[in-house]
Coordinates of C-alpha atoms in Angstrom, one line a residue:
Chain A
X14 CA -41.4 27.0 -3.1
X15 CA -42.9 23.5 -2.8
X16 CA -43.2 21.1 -5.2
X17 CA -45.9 18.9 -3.9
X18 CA -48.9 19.2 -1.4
X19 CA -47.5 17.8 1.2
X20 CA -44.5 19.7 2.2
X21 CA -41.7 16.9 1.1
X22 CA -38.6 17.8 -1.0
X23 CA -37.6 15.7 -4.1
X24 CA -34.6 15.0 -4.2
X25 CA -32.1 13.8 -7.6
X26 CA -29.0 12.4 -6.5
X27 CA -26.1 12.2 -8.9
X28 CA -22.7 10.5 -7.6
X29 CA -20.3 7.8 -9.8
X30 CA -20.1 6.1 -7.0
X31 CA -23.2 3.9 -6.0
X32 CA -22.0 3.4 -2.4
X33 CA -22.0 7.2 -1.7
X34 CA -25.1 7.4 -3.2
X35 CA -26.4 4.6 -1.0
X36 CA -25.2 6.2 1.7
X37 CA -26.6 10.0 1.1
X38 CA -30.2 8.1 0.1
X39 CA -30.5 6.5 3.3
X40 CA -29.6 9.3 5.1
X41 CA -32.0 12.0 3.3
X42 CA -34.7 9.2 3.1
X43 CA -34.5 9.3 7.4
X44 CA -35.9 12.6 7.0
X45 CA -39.9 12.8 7.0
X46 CA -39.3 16.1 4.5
X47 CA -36.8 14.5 2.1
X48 CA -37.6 12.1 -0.6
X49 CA -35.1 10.9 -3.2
X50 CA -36.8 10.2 -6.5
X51 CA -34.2 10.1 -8.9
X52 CA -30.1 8.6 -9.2
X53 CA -27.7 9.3 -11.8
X54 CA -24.1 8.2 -11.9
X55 CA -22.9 10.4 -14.8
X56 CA -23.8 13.6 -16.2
X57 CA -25.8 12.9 -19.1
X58 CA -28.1 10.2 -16.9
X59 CA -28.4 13.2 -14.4
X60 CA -29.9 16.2 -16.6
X61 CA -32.1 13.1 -18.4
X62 CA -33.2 12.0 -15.1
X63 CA -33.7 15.9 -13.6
X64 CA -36.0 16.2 -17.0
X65 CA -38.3 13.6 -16.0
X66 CA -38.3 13.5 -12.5
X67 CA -38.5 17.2 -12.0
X68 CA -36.8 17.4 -8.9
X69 CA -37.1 20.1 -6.5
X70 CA -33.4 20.2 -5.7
X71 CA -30.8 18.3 -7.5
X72 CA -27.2 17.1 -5.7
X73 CA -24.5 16.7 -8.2
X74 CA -21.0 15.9 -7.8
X75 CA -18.4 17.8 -9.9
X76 CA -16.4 15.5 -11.4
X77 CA -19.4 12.9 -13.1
X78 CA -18.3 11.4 -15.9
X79 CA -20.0 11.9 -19.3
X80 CA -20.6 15.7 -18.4
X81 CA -19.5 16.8 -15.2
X82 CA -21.3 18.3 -12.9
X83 CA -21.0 21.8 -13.8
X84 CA -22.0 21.1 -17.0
X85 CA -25.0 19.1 -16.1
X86 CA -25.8 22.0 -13.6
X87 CA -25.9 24.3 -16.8
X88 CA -28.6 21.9 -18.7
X89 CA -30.5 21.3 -15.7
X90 CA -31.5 25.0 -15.0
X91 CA -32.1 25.8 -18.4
X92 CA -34.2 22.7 -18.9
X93 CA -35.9 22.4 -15.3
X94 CA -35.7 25.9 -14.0
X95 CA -37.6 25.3 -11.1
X96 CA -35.0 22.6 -10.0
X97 CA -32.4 24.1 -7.2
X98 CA -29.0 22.4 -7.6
X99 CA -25.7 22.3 -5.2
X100 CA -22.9 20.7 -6.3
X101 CA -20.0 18.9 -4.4
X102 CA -16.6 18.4 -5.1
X103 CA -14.4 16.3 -3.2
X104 CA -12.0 19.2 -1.6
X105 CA -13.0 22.4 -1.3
X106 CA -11.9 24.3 -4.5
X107 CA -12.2 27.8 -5.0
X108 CA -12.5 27.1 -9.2
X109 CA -15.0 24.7 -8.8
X110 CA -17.5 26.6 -6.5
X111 CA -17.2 29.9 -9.3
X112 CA -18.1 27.7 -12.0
X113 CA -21.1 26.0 -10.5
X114 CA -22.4 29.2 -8.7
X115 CA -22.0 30.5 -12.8
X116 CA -23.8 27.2 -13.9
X117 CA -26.4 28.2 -11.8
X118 CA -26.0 26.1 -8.7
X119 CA -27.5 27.4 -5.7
X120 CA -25.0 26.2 -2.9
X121 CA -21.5 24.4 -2.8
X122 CA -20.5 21.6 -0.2
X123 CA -17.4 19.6 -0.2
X124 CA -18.0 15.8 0.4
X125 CA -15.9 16.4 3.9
X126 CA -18.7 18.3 5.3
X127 CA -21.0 16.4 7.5
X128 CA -23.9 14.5 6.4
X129 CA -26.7 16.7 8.5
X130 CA -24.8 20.1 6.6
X131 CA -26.1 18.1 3.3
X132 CA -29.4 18.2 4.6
X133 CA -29.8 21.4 5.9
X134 CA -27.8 22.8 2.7
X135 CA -30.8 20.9 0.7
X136 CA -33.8 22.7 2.6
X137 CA -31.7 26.2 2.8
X138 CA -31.5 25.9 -1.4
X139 CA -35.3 24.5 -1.6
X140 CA -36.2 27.7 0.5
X141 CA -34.8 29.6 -1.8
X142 CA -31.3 30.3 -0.1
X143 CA -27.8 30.7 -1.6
X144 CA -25.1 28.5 0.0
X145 CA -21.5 28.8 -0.1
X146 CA -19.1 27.3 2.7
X147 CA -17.7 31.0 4.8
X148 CA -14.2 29.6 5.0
X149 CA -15.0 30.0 1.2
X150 CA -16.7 33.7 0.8
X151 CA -13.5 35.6 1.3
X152 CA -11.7 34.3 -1.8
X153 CA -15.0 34.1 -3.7
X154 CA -15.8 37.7 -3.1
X155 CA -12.0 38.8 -3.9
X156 CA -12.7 36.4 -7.4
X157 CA -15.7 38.8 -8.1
X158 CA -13.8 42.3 -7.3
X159 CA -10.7 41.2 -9.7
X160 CA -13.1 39.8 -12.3
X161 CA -15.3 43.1 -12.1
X162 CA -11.7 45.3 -12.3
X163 CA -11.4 43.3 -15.3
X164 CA -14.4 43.9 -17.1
X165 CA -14.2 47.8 -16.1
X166 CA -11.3 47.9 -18.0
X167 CA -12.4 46.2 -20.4
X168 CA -15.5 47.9 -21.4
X169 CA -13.2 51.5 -21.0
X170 CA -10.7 50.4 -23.7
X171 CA -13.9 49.3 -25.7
X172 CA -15.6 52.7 -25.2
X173 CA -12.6 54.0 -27.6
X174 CA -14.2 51.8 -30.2
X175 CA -16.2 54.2 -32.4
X176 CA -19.5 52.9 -33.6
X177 CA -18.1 50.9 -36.7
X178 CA -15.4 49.3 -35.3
X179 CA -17.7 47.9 -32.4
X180 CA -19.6 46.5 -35.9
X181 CA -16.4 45.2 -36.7
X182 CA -15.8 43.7 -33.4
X183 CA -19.0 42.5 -32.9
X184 CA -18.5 40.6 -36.4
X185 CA -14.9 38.8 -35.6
X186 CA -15.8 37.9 -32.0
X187 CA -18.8 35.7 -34.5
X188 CA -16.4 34.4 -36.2
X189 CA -16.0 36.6 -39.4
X190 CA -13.5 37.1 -41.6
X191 CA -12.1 40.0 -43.9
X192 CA -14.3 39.4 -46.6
X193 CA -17.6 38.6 -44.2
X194 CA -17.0 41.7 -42.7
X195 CA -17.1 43.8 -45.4
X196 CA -19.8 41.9 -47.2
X197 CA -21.9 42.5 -43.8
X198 CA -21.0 46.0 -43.8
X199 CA -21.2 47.1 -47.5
X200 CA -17.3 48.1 -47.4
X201 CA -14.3 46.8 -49.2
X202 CA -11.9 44.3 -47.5
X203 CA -9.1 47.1 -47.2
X204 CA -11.4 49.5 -45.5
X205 CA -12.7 46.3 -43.0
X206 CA -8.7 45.5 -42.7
X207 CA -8.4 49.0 -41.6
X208 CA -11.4 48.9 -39.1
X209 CA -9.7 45.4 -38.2
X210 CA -6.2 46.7 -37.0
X211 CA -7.8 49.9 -35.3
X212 CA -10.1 47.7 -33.0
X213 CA -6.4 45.2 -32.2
X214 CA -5.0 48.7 -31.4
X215 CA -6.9 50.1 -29.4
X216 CA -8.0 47.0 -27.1
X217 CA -4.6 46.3 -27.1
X218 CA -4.5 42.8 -28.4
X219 CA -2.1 41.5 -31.0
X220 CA -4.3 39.1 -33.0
X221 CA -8.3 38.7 -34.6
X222 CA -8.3 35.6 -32.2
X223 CA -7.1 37.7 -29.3
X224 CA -10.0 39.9 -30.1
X225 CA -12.4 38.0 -30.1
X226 CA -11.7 36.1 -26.7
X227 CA -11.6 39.3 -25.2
X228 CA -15.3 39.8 -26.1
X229 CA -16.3 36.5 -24.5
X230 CA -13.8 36.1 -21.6
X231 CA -15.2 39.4 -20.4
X232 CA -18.8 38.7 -21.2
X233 CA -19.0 41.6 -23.6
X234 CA -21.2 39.8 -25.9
X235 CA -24.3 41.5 -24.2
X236 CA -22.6 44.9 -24.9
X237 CA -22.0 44.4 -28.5
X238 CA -25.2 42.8 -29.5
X239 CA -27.8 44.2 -31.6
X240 CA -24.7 47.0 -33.4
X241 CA -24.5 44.4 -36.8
X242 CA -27.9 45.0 -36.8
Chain B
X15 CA -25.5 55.8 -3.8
X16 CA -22.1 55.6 -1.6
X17 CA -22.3 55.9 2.4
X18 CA -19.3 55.5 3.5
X19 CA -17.5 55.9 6.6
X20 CA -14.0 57.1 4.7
X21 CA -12.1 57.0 1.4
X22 CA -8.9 54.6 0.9
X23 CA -7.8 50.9 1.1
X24 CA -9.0 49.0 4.3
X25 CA -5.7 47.4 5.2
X26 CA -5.0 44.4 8.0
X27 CA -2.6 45.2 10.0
X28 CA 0.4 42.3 9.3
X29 CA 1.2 41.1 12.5
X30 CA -2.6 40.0 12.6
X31 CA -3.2 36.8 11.7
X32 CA -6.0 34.8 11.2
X33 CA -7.8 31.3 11.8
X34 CA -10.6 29.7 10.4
X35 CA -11.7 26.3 11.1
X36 CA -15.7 24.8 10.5
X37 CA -17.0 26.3 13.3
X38 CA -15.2 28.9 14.1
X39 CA -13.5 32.5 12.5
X40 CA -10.6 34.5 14.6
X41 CA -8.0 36.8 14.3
X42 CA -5.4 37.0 16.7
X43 CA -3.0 40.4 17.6
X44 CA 0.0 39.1 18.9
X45 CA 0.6 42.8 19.8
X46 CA -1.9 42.9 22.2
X47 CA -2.5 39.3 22.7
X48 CA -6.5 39.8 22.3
X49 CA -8.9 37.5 20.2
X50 CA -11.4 38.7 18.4
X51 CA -13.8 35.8 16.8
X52 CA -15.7 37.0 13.8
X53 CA -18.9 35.6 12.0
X54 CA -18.2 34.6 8.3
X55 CA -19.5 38.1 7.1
X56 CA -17.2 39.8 8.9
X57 CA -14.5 37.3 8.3
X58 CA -15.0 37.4 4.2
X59 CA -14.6 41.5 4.8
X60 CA -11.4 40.9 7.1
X61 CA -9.8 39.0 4.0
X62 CA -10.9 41.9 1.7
X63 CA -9.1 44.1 3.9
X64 CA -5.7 43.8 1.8
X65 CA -4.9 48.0 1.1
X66 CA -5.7 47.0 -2.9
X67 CA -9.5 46.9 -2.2
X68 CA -11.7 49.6 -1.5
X69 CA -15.4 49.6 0.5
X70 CA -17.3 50.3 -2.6
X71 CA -16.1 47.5 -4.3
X72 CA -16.6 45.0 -1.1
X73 CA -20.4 46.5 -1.2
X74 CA -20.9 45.8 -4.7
X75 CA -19.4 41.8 -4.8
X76 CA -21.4 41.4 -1.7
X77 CA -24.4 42.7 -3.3
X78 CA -23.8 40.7 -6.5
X79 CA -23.0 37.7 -4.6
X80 CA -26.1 37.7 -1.8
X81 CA -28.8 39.6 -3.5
X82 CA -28.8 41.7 -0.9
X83 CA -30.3 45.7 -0.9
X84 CA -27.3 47.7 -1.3
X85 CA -28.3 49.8 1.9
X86 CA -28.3 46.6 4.0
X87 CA -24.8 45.8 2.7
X88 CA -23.6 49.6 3.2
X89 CA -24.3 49.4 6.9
X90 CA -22.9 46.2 7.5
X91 CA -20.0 47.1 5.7
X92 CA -19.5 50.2 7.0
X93 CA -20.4 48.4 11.1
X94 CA -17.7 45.6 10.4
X95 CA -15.1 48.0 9.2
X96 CA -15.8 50.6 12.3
X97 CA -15.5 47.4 14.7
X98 CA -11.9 46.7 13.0
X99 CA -10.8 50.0 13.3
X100 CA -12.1 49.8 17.1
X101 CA -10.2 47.1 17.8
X102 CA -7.2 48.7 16.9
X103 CA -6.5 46.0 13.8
X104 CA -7.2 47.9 11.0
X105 CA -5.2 50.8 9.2
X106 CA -6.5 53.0 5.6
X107 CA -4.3 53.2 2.9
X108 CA -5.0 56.3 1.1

């Protein structure tokens, strides 16, 4: 995956601070396959700058202002695809690295590592590889087991939905409300009420609101799409 | 597909403890006094080893997490895991 003939990697670099950005610029600009072609000291002037630069790997830190940087990872790689990112973070932090590797960042460094581990993390994402710090993958891994029990149970309490009251479902976790629902179903509002209560029942939440964070917090969107027809 | 070498709970045995630093993984047995250092892979697995957390699901967050063929995570899962239980630092939880 190279973005130019000639081998080099382009670089966006996005830090608040302009001394550590400075200081990373000179360091990856020491190296004859490095080339930083874009700055950003918030979150907004990152994604703008990824957009036109197109940058084969982007370096963001997590706490930008305007838009952090897990944010801005999110806009980057749905508006410049072919752009790598790794995000850092001043302490290693177990939250941080889950929500950028789900933003779409390719590798996590906290600014403690050493400067060559910033460089070879930037040619390991460029090539195409994933990087996490190991003292890290333990706790991430254990993150991913608890959040897939999670979601197992999940979708087995919503397999006791029958096919309607996924409908119903599928319509509060969009936001509808008694009378949408059984306007989009061709029911009355007591029968949707009904429906309404059953699904609270049986997933074992107490509230419509409950409900429907269920749905998202377990990413069971996916699951429920296309049954409102 | 499940190739495993047993059913149950991997569990570290408590008196085990372990050290990480950048460079390097270890667990000590104060029991028999014996090091063993460990790569990150098998490090990550040593921390799943908690008797809540069975091999299937270490194969499967590996697999989600490195893109790796299941087969290739089976093995090494199933390798680390032996070398534990070789080294006398690892029960099963049934």
């Amino acid at each position: 995956m190279m973005a130019d003939g000639d081998g080099v990697i382009r670089v966006l670099l996005a830090d608040e601070q302009s001394l550590f950005r400075d200081a990373v610029k000179v360091v990856l600009s020491s190296e004859s396959d490095l080339l930083v072609v874009g700055e950003a000291g918030d979150g907004i002037q990152a994604v703008s700058e990824a957009e036109r630069v197109r940058p084969d790997v982007a370096l963001l830190d997590a706490s930008l202002p305007n838009c952090d940087g897990i944010r801005a990872t999110q806009q980057i790689s749905l508006r410049v695809p072919t752009c790598r990112v790794i995000v850092f973070s001043a302490q290693e932090d177990e939250q941080i690295l889950v929500q950028a590797l789900e933003a779409g960042a390719s590798g996590y460094l906290s600014k403690g590592s050493a400067l060559v581990d910033l460089i070879d993390a930037t040619r390991a994402v460029h090539r195409g590889d994933a990087l996490i710090p190991p003292r890290m993958l333990g706790a991430l891994l254990k993150r991913l087991i608890h959040r897939r029990r999670e979601r197992d149970e999940a979708l087995k309490r919503m397999s006791k939905l029958t096919r309607r009251e996924r409908e119903v479902l599928a319509l509060l976790s969009q936001g509808s409300d008694n009378d949408g629902i059984a306007q989009h179903l061709v029911i009355s509002p007591e029968t949707a009420r009904t429906h309404i209560q059953n699904v609270l029942g049986k997933l074992g939440v107490h509230s419509r609101l409950e409900a429907a964070a269920f749905v998202t917090q377990n990413g069971l969107l996916d699951d429920l799409a296309g049954v409102t027809g | 597909m499940s190739v495993l070498i047993r059913k149950g709970f991997p569990t570290r045995k408590p008196q085990v403890w372990l050290r990480q630093t950048d460079n390097e993984n270890a667990v000590f047995d104060p029991e028999t006094e014996v090091v063993h250092l460990m790569n990150s892979t098998a490090t990550a697995i040593w921390v799943l080893c908690d008797g809540e957390t069975t091999p299937d699901e270490m194969i499967d967050a590996i697999c989600e997490l490195s893109g790796l063929p299941r087969e290739v995570v089976v093995e090494d899962v199933r390798r680390i895991l032996l070398r534990f239980e070789e080294a006398d630092i690892l029960t099963w939880k049934e």
